[in-house]
C-alpha cells in the first residue's frame, strides 16, 4: 500500500536520481511541501517513453556517473517519511537482485514503462517477493478488456498516461485524460493518478476532478535543468499542492 | 516447431524476443501482427508483393561466382547479389512488404529509422511508389558520413529528422522513431529496418527477407558448406539463413567488432525485445562504433540470439581495417564494390580462408558501396 489516506488528492512530484549533486535535497523539499509520494527516475541510456526534458535529465545524471548504488545510497541516507517510487526501464529492472536492493533502500513501488501487461510477470514476481508494489500504466489507446486486466492486477496505484505520446510539458491537459482516469476508477479501488503533460497547477487542478491525483515530472525537471534550486522546486510543488488540495481547482499564480 | 519457423507465443525465439513497449504501443503492435498474419496468408497480398519484387525491385538477384577471388583464397565463393536490387541493398525486400502492409492497414505515413541510410532510402522509395508520406530518423553522425543517401532520401520526398541524442547513430534514431510512433499510431506505420523491435517485427522482417535465402537455395547446384552474412540488426543474415536453416550448411553471421552484441554483449532488453545487448556493468547500453554505419548498433535481432543459443548459427566479428581491405580486394578481383556492411562477411571469409580451403562458401552481398565512396578514399 503506497497511499494510506484515501481522503485526499495525491501529489507525486518526480526527480531524476543523481541529476545534480544536491538532488537528494529535492526529496526533502518535495516532502516538506506536501508531496504524498515521490517518484525517482533511475536514469537509463535509452529512455524510450521520455521526451526531451527527461532524456536530458537522464543523460546528465549518467554523465555525472549516477548508478543504482549511488542513488540508493542517498535515498537510504535521507529517511524520506513519504513513500518513494522508482521509475526505470526493463533492462535495469530485470537485473538480478534489483528489486531487493530497492526495497532494502526503503523504496515502496516500481514503475517500468516498457514492461506492458504481457511481459510484466517476472518483474512483478520479483517486486512482490521484495515487498514492492508494481504500478502499471494505462494509455488512451488501451482497449476496455485490457484496461480491466491491468486494473485488476494493479498494485499501489494506476498510472493513467494522459496522452498518446512521451513525457514532456504541454500547453493543455489532454481532453482524453479525464475520461481515461474515470474509466479506470470504475474498475479498481486503487487510486488512479494522471501523469504525462501535467505542467501547471491549473492542469493539476483539472486532472484531479476525474483522478485521485497527479504525477508532475517534466515541468519540475525543466526548471531544474535551467538552474532552479531544490528550494525553488519545493516552492513549485507547494503551488501544485495548493491547486490539488481540494480537488476542485483553485486559482493558481500566473507563473510557476 | 522447426528452426526459423513462426516464433512461439508472445513472439518468443527461445528466451529471446517479446514485446517490451510502452502500453500506448501495445495496440499498435497487435494491429500490425493481426494485419501481417492476415496478409501473409492471403494469396493476393503475396502475389502483389512478388510482382513488385520482380517488376520493380529487380528480383531474382543473381548468384555470382567470384572466380578470381576464389582462386586466390582456395575456396569456392558465391555471392548472392543484393547489391543489384533496386536502391542498392536487400533493405528494399522488407520495405516493399511492410509498405504494402501499411497501405492495406490504411496508414498514410511510414516512420523509419536508418543507420547507413539504405533502409531510409528503401522506405522513401516504397513510400513514393505507393503514395505514402515518409519520415526518416537518422543520427546526426550518420547524416554526416552517409551524405549520398541523405540526398537520395530528400529527393524521394522523405522528411529527414536528424537525431542528436546519445551516440547520434542508429541506436538513437531507433529510440526517436519509437517515440514518434507512440504519438502517431493512428496514421503512422512504423517500418522497422531489421529483424528487431517488438513482436511481430523480428518475425515479419525475416519472412520478408526470406526471399534472399529461398532464391539462393534454388540458384545453387548443391547446398553450400558455409553460408555467411553480415549482421547489423541481422535482417540480411536472417533472410539468408532462413533458406538454409533446414540443411547441413554452417551458418555464420559477422558483426562489426565495435558493435558485436553477440560476442561482447549479454542478455538485455532494448528497442522492444529481449536479445543480446552491449551494456556496461550497470545495465546502461554501450555505444557501438564501426566504420559501417549500418552495423553501428549495440544490439542484434532476437532470433539470432536464439540461433546462437541453440548452436544452429555462429557469430563472429570483423574490424574496420580488414573490412576496408576486403572492399578493395573485391573491387579489384571481381569488379564489385561492396557496401562496408557487406564487406564484414567478406573480411571474415578472407581471414578464415585457411580453414575454409576447398569448401563452397555462399556470402550475401547485402548492398553496394556507392554510399561509402567518401570513406574509401
Ligand atoms: C548494405 C547493408 N548491409 C547490411 C546492413 C545491416 O542490416 P541487417 O543486419 O539488418 O541486414 C545494412 C544496414 O544499413 C546495410 O545498409
Coordinates of C-alpha atoms and ligand atoms in Angstrom, one line a residue:
Chain A
X1 CA 0.0 0.0 0.0
X2 CA 1.6 3.2 -1.1
X3 CA -1.1 5.6 -0.1
X4 CA -2.7 5.0 3.3
X5 CA -5.0 8.0 3.4
X6 CA -7.9 7.8 0.9
X7 CA -9.5 11.1 1.6
X8 CA -7.1 13.5 -0.2
X9 CA -5.9 14.0 -3.7
X10 CA -2.4 12.8 -4.3
X11 CA 0.5 14.8 -5.5
X12 CA 3.6 12.8 -6.7
X13 CA 6.5 15.0 -7.9
X14 CA 9.3 13.4 -9.8
X15 CA 13.1 13.8 -9.7
X16 CA 15.8 12.1 -11.8
X17 CA 18.1 10.4 -9.4
X18 CA 21.6 11.8 -9.5
X19 CA 20.8 14.7 -11.8
X20 CA 22.7 17.2 -9.7
X21 CA 25.0 16.9 -6.7
X22 CA 22.2 18.1 -4.4
X23 CA 19.3 16.1 -6.0
X24 CA 18.5 14.4 -2.7
X25 CA 17.6 17.9 -1.4
X26 CA 14.7 17.8 -3.9
X27 CA 13.3 14.8 -2.0
X28 CA 13.4 16.8 1.2
X29 CA 11.9 19.9 -0.5
X30 CA 9.1 17.8 -2.1
X31 CA 8.3 16.2 1.2
X32 CA 8.3 19.4 3.1
X33 CA 5.9 21.0 0.6
X34 CA 3.3 18.4 0.7
X35 CA 4.2 15.5 -1.6
X36 CA 2.2 12.4 -0.9
X37 CA 4.8 10.2 -2.6
X38 CA 7.9 10.9 -4.7
X39 CA 8.9 9.3 -8.0
X40 CA 12.6 8.8 -8.5
X41 CA 13.7 8.3 -12.1
X42 CA 16.6 5.8 -12.3
X43 CA 18.4 7.0 -15.4
X44 CA 18.7 4.7 -18.4
X45 CA 20.7 5.3 -21.6
X46 CA 17.7 4.6 -23.9
X47 CA 14.5 6.1 -22.3
X48 CA 12.0 5.1 -25.0
X49 CA 9.0 6.7 -23.5
X50 CA 10.6 10.0 -22.4
X51 CA 10.6 13.3 -24.2
X52 CA 13.5 15.8 -24.5
X53 CA 13.4 17.0 -20.9
X54 CA 13.6 13.7 -19.1
X55 CA 16.1 12.4 -21.7
X56 CA 18.3 15.4 -21.0
X57 CA 17.9 14.8 -17.3
X58 CA 18.8 11.1 -17.6
X59 CA 21.8 12.0 -19.8
X60 CA 23.0 14.5 -17.3
X61 CA 22.7 12.1 -14.4
X62 CA 24.6 9.4 -16.3
X63 CA 27.3 11.8 -17.4
X64 CA 27.7 12.7 -13.7
X65 CA 28.3 9.0 -13.0
X66 CA 25.0 8.2 -11.3
X67 CA 24.4 4.5 -10.7
X68 CA 21.8 2.4 -8.9
X69 CA 24.2 2.2 -6.0
X70 CA 25.0 5.9 -5.8
X71 CA 21.3 6.8 -6.0
X72 CA 20.1 4.3 -3.4
X73 CA 22.9 5.3 -1.0
X74 CA 21.5 8.9 -1.0
X75 CA 17.9 7.6 -0.7
X76 CA 18.8 5.4 2.3
X77 CA 20.5 8.3 4.0
X78 CA 17.6 10.6 3.8
X79 CA 14.8 8.6 5.5
X80 CA 12.1 10.1 3.4
X81 CA 9.0 9.6 5.5
X82 CA 7.0 9.7 2.3
X83 CA 6.6 6.7 0.0
X84 CA 9.2 6.5 -2.7
X85 CA 8.6 5.0 -6.1
X86 CA 11.3 4.2 -8.7
X87 CA 10.6 4.5 -12.4
X88 CA 13.0 2.8 -14.8
X89 CA 13.2 0.7 -17.9
X90 CA 13.1 -3.1 -18.2
X91 CA 16.8 -3.5 -19.0
X92 CA 17.6 -2.3 -15.5
X93 CA 14.6 -3.8 -13.7
X94 CA 15.5 -7.3 -14.8
X95 CA 18.9 -7.3 -13.4
X96 CA 19.4 -9.8 -10.6
X97 CA 18.6 -8.5 -7.2
X98 CA 17.3 -5.2 -8.5
X99 CA 14.0 -5.2 -6.6
X100 CA 15.6 -6.5 -3.4
X101 CA 18.1 -3.6 -3.5
X102 CA 15.3 -1.1 -4.0
X103 CA 13.3 -2.5 -1.1
X104 CA 16.4 -2.5 1.1
X105 CA 16.8 1.2 0.5
X106 CA 13.2 1.9 1.5
X107 CA 11.6 2.1 -1.9
X108 CA 7.9 1.2 -1.9
X109 CA 6.9 0.9 -5.5
X110 CA 8.2 0.4 -9.0
X111 CA 7.1 1.6 -12.5
X112 CA 8.6 0.0 -15.6
X113 CA 7.1 1.7 -18.7
X114 CA 8.4 -0.7 -21.3
X115 CA 7.1 -3.8 -19.5
X116 CA 3.4 -4.0 -20.5
X117 CA 0.9 -6.5 -19.0
X118 CA 2.0 -9.3 -21.3
X119 CA 5.7 -9.1 -20.3
X120 CA 5.4 -8.0 -16.7
X121 CA 5.1 -11.2 -14.7
X122 CA 8.7 -11.9 -13.9
X123 CA 9.2 -8.3 -12.8
X124 CA 6.1 -8.2 -10.8
X125 CA 7.1 -11.5 -9.1
X126 CA 10.5 -10.1 -8.2
X127 CA 8.9 -6.9 -7.0
X128 CA 6.4 -8.6 -4.8
X129 CA 8.9 -11.0 -3.4
X130 CA 10.8 -7.9 -2.2
X131 CA 7.7 -6.3 -0.9
X132 CA 7.4 -3.6 -3.7
X133 CA 4.2 -2.7 -5.4
X134 CA 4.4 -2.8 -9.2
X135 CA 2.5 0.2 -10.6
X136 CA 1.1 -0.3 -14.1
X137 CA 0.5 2.3 -16.8
X138 CA -2.6 2.6 -18.9
X139 CA -2.8 4.6 -22.0
X140 CA -5.5 6.3 -24.1
X141 CA -5.1 3.5 -26.6
X142 CA -5.7 0.7 -24.1
X143 CA -8.8 -1.2 -25.0
X144 CA -11.5 -1.9 -22.4
X145 CA -10.8 -5.6 -21.9
X146 CA -7.1 -4.9 -21.4
X147 CA -7.9 -1.9 -19.2
X148 CA -9.8 -4.2 -16.9
X149 CA -7.0 -6.8 -16.8
X150 CA -4.5 -4.1 -15.9
X151 CA -6.7 -2.5 -13.3
X152 CA -7.5 -5.8 -11.5
X153 CA -3.8 -6.8 -11.3
X154 CA -2.6 -3.3 -10.4
X155 CA -0.8 -2.6 -7.2
X156 CA -0.1 0.7 -5.4
X157 CA -2.0 2.9 -7.8
X158 CA -2.8 3.0 -11.5
X159 CA -0.8 5.5 -13.6
X160 CA -3.0 6.9 -16.3
X161 CA -0.9 8.3 -19.1
X162 CA -2.8 11.4 -20.3
X163 CA -1.6 11.4 -23.9
X164 CA -0.6 9.2 -26.7
X165 CA 3.0 10.4 -26.5
X166 CA 6.1 10.7 -24.5
X167 CA 6.7 12.6 -21.2
X168 CA 7.0 16.3 -21.6
X169 CA 5.4 19.6 -20.8
X170 CA 2.3 20.6 -22.8
X171 CA 0.1 23.7 -23.2
X172 CA -3.1 21.9 -22.3
X173 CA -4.1 18.8 -20.4
X174 CA -5.2 16.4 -23.0
X175 CA -9.0 16.1 -23.1
X176 CA -8.7 12.3 -23.0
X177 CA -7.0 12.3 -19.6
X178 CA -10.2 12.7 -17.5
X179 CA -12.3 10.0 -19.3
X180 CA -9.4 7.6 -19.1
X181 CA -9.0 8.1 -15.4
X182 CA -12.7 7.8 -14.9
X183 CA -12.8 4.5 -16.8
X184 CA -10.0 3.1 -14.7
X185 CA -11.6 4.3 -11.4
X186 CA -14.7 2.3 -12.2
X187 CA -12.5 -0.8 -12.3
X188 CA -10.4 -0.6 -9.2
X189 CA -10.4 0.6 -5.6
X190 CA -6.8 1.7 -6.0
X191 CA -6.1 5.4 -6.6
X192 CA -5.8 6.5 -10.2
X193 CA -3.2 9.2 -10.9
X194 CA -2.8 11.2 -14.1
X195 CA 0.6 11.8 -15.4
X196 CA 2.5 13.0 -18.6
X197 CA 1.9 16.6 -19.5
X198 CA 0.7 17.8 -16.2
X199 CA 2.6 21.1 -16.5
X200 CA 0.9 23.7 -14.4
X201 CA -1.1 23.9 -11.2
X202 CA -4.1 24.6 -13.4
X203 CA -3.6 21.3 -15.2
X204 CA -3.3 19.5 -11.9
X205 CA -6.5 21.0 -10.6
X206 CA -8.3 20.0 -13.7
X207 CA -6.8 16.5 -13.6
X208 CA -7.9 15.8 -10.0
X209 CA -11.6 16.4 -10.9
X210 CA -11.6 12.9 -12.5
X211 CA -8.5 11.4 -11.0
X212 CA -7.2 10.7 -7.5
X213 CA -4.0 12.6 -8.1
X214 CA -1.3 13.7 -10.4
X215 CA 2.4 12.9 -11.2
X216 CA 4.4 16.0 -12.1
X217 CA 7.7 15.3 -13.8
X218 CA 9.0 17.3 -16.8
X219 CA 7.7 20.7 -15.5
X220 CA 9.9 20.2 -12.5
X221 CA 12.9 18.8 -14.3
X222 CA 12.8 21.6 -16.9
X223 CA 13.2 24.2 -14.1
X224 CA 15.9 22.1 -12.5
X225 CA 17.9 21.8 -15.8
X226 CA 17.5 25.5 -16.2
X227 CA 19.2 26.0 -12.8
X228 CA 16.4 26.1 -10.2
X229 CA 17.4 25.1 -6.7
X230 CA 15.8 22.3 -4.7
X231 CA 14.1 25.1 -2.6
X232 CA 12.6 26.7 -5.7
X233 CA 11.3 23.3 -6.9
X234 CA 9.9 22.9 -3.4
X235 CA 8.0 26.1 -3.8
X236 CA 6.7 24.9 -7.1
X237 CA 5.5 21.7 -5.5
X238 CA 3.7 23.8 -2.9
X239 CA 1.8 25.6 -5.7
X240 CA 0.8 22.2 -7.2
X241 CA -0.2 21.1 -3.7
X242 CA -2.4 24.1 -3.2
X243 CA -4.1 23.5 -6.6
X244 CA -4.8 19.9 -5.9
X245 CA -5.7 20.1 -2.3
X246 CA -9.4 20.5 -2.7
X247 CA -9.8 18.7 -5.9
X248 CA -12.0 21.4 -7.2
X249 CA -9.3 23.6 -8.8
X250 CA -8.3 26.8 -7.0
X251 CA -6.9 29.7 -8.9
X252 CA -3.1 29.4 -9.2
X253 CA -0.5 32.1 -9.6
X254 CA 0.1 33.3 -13.2
X255 CA 3.6 31.9 -13.4
X256 CA 5.2 28.9 -11.8
Chain B
X1 CA 8.3 -26.2 -34.3
X2 CA 11.2 -26.1 -36.7
X3 CA 14.2 -23.8 -36.7
X4 CA 13.3 -20.4 -38.2
X5 CA 9.6 -21.0 -38.4
X6 CA 7.0 -18.9 -36.6
X7 CA 8.0 -17.6 -33.1
X8 CA 6.4 -19.1 -30.0
X9 CA 3.7 -17.4 -28.0
X10 CA 4.3 -13.7 -27.4
X11 CA 6.9 -13.6 -30.1
X12 CA 9.5 -15.7 -28.4
X13 CA 12.5 -17.3 -30.0
X14 CA 13.6 -19.4 -27.1
X15 CA 14.2 -16.9 -24.2
X16 CA 14.5 -14.0 -26.7
X17 CA 12.1 -11.7 -28.4
X18 CA 8.9 -10.5 -26.9
X19 CA 7.1 -7.1 -26.9
X20 CA 8.7 -4.7 -24.5
X21 CA 7.0 -1.5 -25.4
X22 CA 5.0 1.2 -23.6
X23 CA 1.4 0.3 -23.0
X24 CA 0.5 3.0 -25.6
X25 CA 2.1 0.9 -28.3
X26 CA 0.7 -2.4 -27.4
X27 CA -2.5 -2.0 -29.5
X28 CA -0.4 -0.7 -32.4
X29 CA 1.8 -3.8 -32.3
X30 CA -1.2 -6.1 -32.0
X31 CA -2.7 -4.3 -35.0
X32 CA 0.5 -4.9 -37.1
X33 CA 0.6 -8.6 -36.0
X34 CA -3.0 -9.2 -37.0
X35 CA -2.6 -7.4 -40.3
X36 CA 0.6 -9.3 -41.1
X37 CA -0.9 -12.7 -40.3
X38 CA -3.9 -11.9 -42.5
X39 CA -1.7 -10.6 -45.3
X40 CA 0.8 -13.4 -45.2
X41 CA -1.9 -16.0 -45.6
X42 CA -3.5 -14.1 -48.4
X43 CA -2.5 -15.2 -51.9
X44 CA -3.5 -11.8 -53.3
X45 CA -1.0 -10.0 -51.0
X46 CA 1.7 -12.5 -51.8
X47 CA 1.1 -12.0 -55.5
X48 CA 1.2 -8.2 -55.2
X49 CA 4.5 -8.4 -53.3
X50 CA 6.0 -11.0 -55.6
X51 CA 5.1 -8.8 -58.6
X52 CA 6.7 -5.7 -57.0
X53 CA 9.8 -7.7 -56.2
X54 CA 10.0 -8.8 -59.8
X55 CA 9.0 -5.8 -61.9
X56 CA 10.2 -3.1 -59.5
X57 CA 13.0 -4.3 -57.3
X58 CA 14.7 -6.4 -59.9
X59 CA 14.4 -9.9 -58.3
X60 CA 15.6 -12.5 -58.5
X61 CA 19.1 -11.2 -57.9
X62 CA 21.8 -13.5 -59.3
X63 CA 24.3 -15.6 -57.5
X64 CA 27.7 -14.7 -58.9
X65 CA 30.7 -17.0 -58.6
X66 CA 33.6 -14.9 -57.5
X67 CA 36.1 -16.7 -59.7
X68 CA 39.3 -14.7 -59.3
X69 CA 38.9 -14.2 -55.6
X70 CA 38.0 -17.9 -55.1
X71 CA 41.2 -18.9 -56.8
X72 CA 43.2 -16.5 -54.6
X73 CA 41.6 -17.8 -51.4
X74 CA 41.5 -21.5 -52.4
X75 CA 37.8 -21.9 -51.9
X76 CA 34.6 -21.5 -54.0
X77 CA 33.0 -18.2 -53.2
X78 CA 29.5 -17.5 -54.4
X79 CA 28.0 -14.0 -54.0
X80 CA 24.2 -13.5 -53.5
X81 CA 23.9 -10.1 -55.2
X82 CA 21.5 -8.0 -53.1
X83 CA 23.6 -5.0 -54.3
X84 CA 21.8 -5.4 -57.6
X85 CA 18.4 -4.9 -56.1
X86 CA 16.7 -1.6 -56.7
X87 CA 18.0 1.1 -54.2
X88 CA 21.2 -0.9 -53.8
X89 CA 20.6 -3.2 -50.9
X90 CA 18.5 -6.0 -49.5
X91 CA 16.5 -3.4 -47.5
X92 CA 14.1 -3.0 -50.4
X93 CA 12.7 -6.5 -49.9
X94 CA 11.5 -5.9 -46.4
X95 CA 10.3 -2.4 -47.1
X96 CA 8.1 -3.3 -50.1
X97 CA 6.4 -5.9 -47.9
X98 CA 5.9 -3.5 -45.0
X99 CA 4.8 -0.6 -47.2
X100 CA 2.2 -2.8 -48.9
X101 CA 1.1 -3.9 -45.4
X102 CA 0.8 -0.3 -44.2
X103 CA -1.3 0.6 -47.2
X104 CA -3.5 -2.4 -46.6
X105 CA -3.9 -1.2 -43.0
X106 CA -5.0 2.3 -44.2
X107 CA -2.0 4.1 -42.8
X108 CA -0.8 7.3 -44.5
X109 CA 2.7 7.6 -43.3
X110 CA 5.8 5.4 -42.9
X111 CA 8.2 6.1 -40.0
X112 CA 11.6 4.6 -40.4
X113 CA 15.0 4.7 -38.6
X114 CA 18.2 4.4 -40.6
X115 CA 21.9 4.0 -40.0
X116 CA 23.7 3.7 -43.3
X117 CA 20.7 5.3 -45.0
X118 CA 19.9 2.2 -47.0
X119 CA 16.7 1.4 -45.1
X120 CA 15.8 5.1 -45.2
X121 CA 16.3 5.2 -49.0
X122 CA 14.3 2.0 -49.4
X123 CA 11.4 3.3 -47.2
X124 CA 11.4 6.6 -49.0
X125 CA 11.3 4.7 -52.3
X126 CA 8.4 2.4 -51.3
X127 CA 6.5 5.4 -49.9
X128 CA 6.9 7.3 -53.2
X129 CA 5.8 4.2 -55.1
X130 CA 2.7 3.6 -53.0
X131 CA 1.8 7.2 -52.4
X132 CA 2.6 7.3 -48.7
X133 CA 4.4 10.0 -46.7
X134 CA 7.7 9.0 -45.2
X135 CA 9.6 10.3 -42.1
X136 CA 13.1 9.0 -41.6
X137 CA 15.0 9.3 -38.3
X138 CA 18.8 9.4 -38.7
X139 CA 21.6 10.1 -36.3
X140 CA 23.5 13.3 -36.9
X141 CA 26.7 11.4 -37.2
X142 CA 25.3 9.1 -39.8
X143 CA 23.9 12.0 -41.7
X144 CA 27.5 13.3 -42.0
X145 CA 29.0 10.1 -43.1
X146 CA 26.3 8.9 -45.5
X147 CA 25.6 12.1 -47.4
X148 CA 24.7 10.5 -50.7
X149 CA 21.9 8.6 -49.1
X150 CA 20.7 11.7 -47.3
X151 CA 20.4 13.4 -50.7
X152 CA 18.6 10.4 -52.2
X153 CA 16.0 10.3 -49.3
X154 CA 15.3 14.0 -49.7
X155 CA 15.0 13.7 -53.5
X156 CA 12.5 10.9 -53.0
X157 CA 10.3 13.2 -50.9
X158 CA 11.1 11.9 -47.4
X159 CA 11.3 14.1 -44.4
X160 CA 14.5 13.6 -42.6
X161 CA 14.7 14.1 -38.8
X162 CA 18.2 14.4 -37.5
X163 CA 18.7 12.8 -34.1
X164 CA 21.3 14.5 -31.9
X165 CA 20.9 12.4 -28.7
X166 CA 23.2 9.8 -27.3
X167 CA 25.7 8.3 -29.8
X168 CA 23.9 10.2 -32.7
X169 CA 23.7 6.9 -34.6
X170 CA 21.3 4.1 -35.4
X171 CA 20.5 3.3 -31.7
X172 CA 19.3 6.8 -31.0
X173 CA 17.5 7.1 -34.3
X174 CA 15.6 4.0 -33.3
X175 CA 14.6 5.5 -29.9
X176 CA 13.4 8.6 -31.6
X177 CA 11.4 6.7 -34.2
X178 CA 9.7 4.7 -31.5
X179 CA 8.9 7.9 -29.5
X180 CA 7.3 9.4 -32.6
X181 CA 5.3 6.2 -33.2
X182 CA 3.9 6.4 -29.6
X183 CA 2.4 9.8 -30.6
X184 CA 1.2 8.9 -34.0
X185 CA -0.1 5.3 -34.1
X186 CA -3.4 6.2 -35.8
X187 CA -1.9 7.5 -39.0
X188 CA 1.7 6.2 -39.0
X189 CA 3.1 2.8 -39.6
X190 CA 6.5 2.1 -38.1
X191 CA 8.5 0.4 -40.8
X192 CA 11.4 -1.2 -38.9
X193 CA 14.5 -1.8 -40.9
X194 CA 15.8 -5.0 -39.5
X195 CA 14.8 -8.2 -37.6
X196 CA 14.4 -6.3 -34.3
X197 CA 11.9 -4.4 -32.3
X198 CA 8.7 -5.7 -30.7
X199 CA 6.8 -8.8 -31.9
X200 CA 5.9 -9.3 -34.7
X201 CA 8.7 -7.3 -36.4
X202 CA 11.6 -9.7 -36.0
X203 CA 9.5 -12.5 -37.4
X204 CA 7.8 -10.4 -40.1
X205 CA 11.0 -8.8 -41.3
X206 CA 12.7 -12.2 -41.5
X207 CA 9.7 -13.5 -43.6
X208 CA 10.1 -10.5 -45.9
X209 CA 13.8 -11.2 -46.2
X210 CA 13.5 -14.9 -46.6
X211 CA 13.4 -14.3 -50.4
X212 CA 17.2 -13.9 -50.3
X213 CA 17.8 -17.4 -48.9
X214 CA 15.0 -19.1 -50.8
X215 CA 16.2 -17.8 -54.1
X216 CA 19.8 -18.6 -53.3
X217 CA 18.9 -22.1 -52.3
X218 CA 17.2 -22.6 -55.7
X219 CA 20.1 -21.0 -57.6
X220 CA 23.0 -23.1 -56.2
X221 CA 23.7 -26.5 -57.6
X222 CA 24.1 -28.0 -54.2
X223 CA 23.9 -26.7 -50.6
X224 CA 27.0 -24.7 -49.8
X225 CA 29.2 -25.8 -46.9
X226 CA 29.1 -22.4 -45.3
X227 CA 26.6 -19.5 -45.6
X228 CA 27.9 -16.1 -44.4
X229 CA 26.2 -12.8 -44.0
X230 CA 27.0 -9.5 -42.2
X231 CA 24.9 -8.6 -39.1
X232 CA 23.7 -5.2 -38.0
X233 CA 20.2 -5.9 -36.7
X234 CA 20.5 -9.1 -38.7
X235 CA 17.9 -8.9 -41.5
X236 CA 20.0 -9.9 -44.5
X237 CA 21.5 -12.7 -42.4
X238 CA 18.2 -13.9 -41.2
X239 CA 16.7 -13.8 -44.7
X240 CA 19.7 -15.8 -46.0
X241 CA 19.8 -18.3 -43.1
X242 CA 16.1 -18.9 -43.5
X243 CA 16.7 -20.5 -46.8
X244 CA 19.3 -22.9 -45.4
X245 CA 18.2 -23.5 -41.8
X246 CA 17.0 -27.0 -42.6
X247 CA 20.2 -28.0 -44.4
X248 CA 23.6 -29.0 -43.0
X249 CA 25.2 -25.7 -44.0
X250 CA 27.3 -23.9 -41.4
X251 CA 25.6 -20.5 -40.8
X252 CA 27.9 -17.6 -39.9
X253 CA 26.8 -14.1 -39.0
X254 CA 29.5 -11.4 -38.9
X255 CA 29.1 -8.3 -36.7
X256 CA 31.3 -5.2 -36.6
X257 CA 34.0 -5.6 -34.0
X258 CA 32.9 -2.3 -32.4
X259 CA 29.2 -3.4 -32.3
X260 CA 29.5 -7.1 -31.6
X261 CA 26.4 -7.7 -29.4
X262 CA 26.7 -11.5 -29.7
X263 CA 30.4 -11.7 -28.9
X264 CA 30.7 -9.0 -26.3
X265 CA 27.1 -8.4 -25.1
X266 CA 24.8 -10.0 -22.6
X267 CA 21.1 -10.6 -22.4
X268 CA 19.1 -7.4 -22.1
X269 CA 16.1 -5.5 -23.4
X270 CA 16.5 -2.8 -25.9
X271 CA 14.2 -1.4 -28.6
X272 CA 11.3 -3.6 -27.7
X273 CA 12.8 -7.0 -27.5
X274 CA 15.0 -9.2 -25.4
X275 CA 18.2 -10.2 -27.0
X276 CA 22.0 -9.8 -26.7
X277 CA 22.9 -6.2 -25.9
X278 CA 26.2 -4.4 -25.5
X279 CA 25.9 -3.0 -21.9
X280 CA 28.1 -1.9 -19.0
X281 CA 28.2 -3.4 -15.6
X282 CA 25.2 -1.2 -14.5
X283 CA 22.9 -2.1 -17.4
X284 CA 23.5 1.0 -19.4
X285 CA 23.6 0.4 -23.2
X286 CA 27.1 0.9 -24.5
X287 CA 27.6 2.9 -27.7
X288 CA 28.7 0.8 -30.6
X289 CA 31.4 2.0 -33.1
X290 CA 32.0 0.9 -36.6
X291 CA 33.1 2.4 -39.9
X292 CA 30.0 0.8 -41.3
X293 CA 27.0 3.0 -40.2
X294 CA 24.6 0.1 -40.8
X295 CA 26.4 -2.1 -38.3
X296 CA 27.0 0.6 -35.7
X297 CA 24.4 -0.9 -33.4
X298 CA 24.7 -2.3 -29.8
X299 CA 22.0 -4.9 -30.3
X300 CA 21.1 -7.8 -32.5
X301 CA 17.8 -9.3 -33.6
X302 CA 16.4 -11.8 -31.0
X303 CA 16.2 -14.8 -33.4
X304 CA 20.0 -14.6 -33.9
X305 CA 20.5 -14.7 -30.1
X306 CA 18.3 -17.8 -30.2
X307 CA 20.1 -19.4 -33.1
X308 CA 23.4 -18.9 -31.3
X309 CA 22.0 -20.3 -28.0
X310 CA 20.8 -23.5 -29.7
X311 CA 24.0 -23.8 -31.7
X312 CA 22.4 -23.5 -35.1
X313 CA 24.3 -20.4 -36.2
X314 CA 27.6 -18.9 -35.1
X315 CA 28.6 -15.3 -34.8
X316 CA 32.0 -13.6 -35.3
X317 CA 33.2 -10.1 -35.9
X318 CA 35.4 -8.1 -38.2
X319 CA 37.3 -4.9 -37.6
X320 CA 37.3 -1.7 -39.6
X321 CA 40.8 -2.2 -41.1
X322 CA 40.3 -5.7 -42.5
X323 CA 36.8 -4.7 -43.7
X324 CA 38.2 -1.8 -45.8
X325 CA 40.8 -4.1 -47.2
X326 CA 38.1 -6.6 -48.1
X327 CA 36.2 -3.8 -50.0
X328 CA 39.3 -3.0 -52.1
X329 CA 40.0 -6.7 -52.7
X330 CA 36.6 -7.5 -54.1
X331 CA 36.7 -4.3 -56.2
X332 CA 39.9 -5.3 -57.8
X333 CA 39.3 -9.1 -58.2
X334 CA 35.7 -9.1 -59.2
X335 CA 34.8 -5.6 -60.3
X336 CA 32.3 -5.3 -57.5
X337 CA 32.4 -2.5 -54.9
X338 CA 30.5 -3.8 -51.8
X339 CA 28.9 -1.8 -49.1
X340 CA 31.1 -1.5 -46.0
X341 CA 28.5 -3.6 -44.1
X342 CA 28.6 -6.4 -46.6
X343 CA 32.4 -6.4 -46.6
X344 CA 32.4 -7.6 -43.0
X345 CA 31.2 -11.0 -44.2
X346 CA 34.0 -11.0 -46.8
X347 CA 36.6 -10.0 -44.3
X348 CA 35.7 -13.0 -42.1
X349 CA 36.0 -15.3 -45.2
X350 CA 39.4 -13.9 -46.1
X351 CA 40.6 -14.2 -42.5
X352 CA 39.4 -17.8 -42.3
X353 CA 40.3 -18.9 -45.8
X354 CA 42.7 -21.5 -44.4
X355 CA 40.0 -23.3 -42.6
X356 CA 37.6 -23.0 -45.4
X357 CA 40.0 -24.4 -48.0
X358 CA 38.2 -26.4 -50.7
X359 CA 34.8 -25.5 -49.4
X360 CA 31.9 -23.8 -51.1
X361 CA 31.0 -20.5 -49.3
X362 CA 27.9 -18.6 -50.1
X363 CA 28.0 -15.0 -49.0
X364 CA 25.2 -12.5 -49.1
X365 CA 26.5 -9.2 -50.6
X366 CA 23.9 -7.2 -48.9
X367 CA 24.5 -3.9 -50.7
X368 CA 26.7 -1.8 -52.9
X369 CA 29.4 0.6 -51.9
X370 CA 28.3 3.8 -53.7
X371 CA 27.2 5.4 -50.5
X372 CA 30.6 4.8 -48.9
X373 CA 32.9 6.3 -51.5
X374 CA 34.0 9.2 -49.2
X375 CA 35.1 6.7 -46.6
X376 CA 37.1 4.5 -49.1
X377 CA 39.3 7.5 -50.1
Ligands
LIG1 C1 24.2 -2.8 -47.2 C2 23.8 -3.1 -45.8 N1 24.0 -4.4 -45.3 C3 23.7 -4.7 -44.1 C4 23.1 -3.8 -43.2 C5 22.8 -4.3 -41.8 O1 21.4 -4.6 -41.6 P1 20.9 -6.0 -41.4 O2 21.8 -6.7 -40.4 O3 19.5 -5.9 -40.9 O4 21.0 -6.8 -42.7 C6 22.8 -2.5 -43.7 C7 22.1 -1.6 -42.8 O5 22.0 -0.4 -43.0 C8 23.1 -2.2 -45.0 O6 22.9 -1.0 -45.5

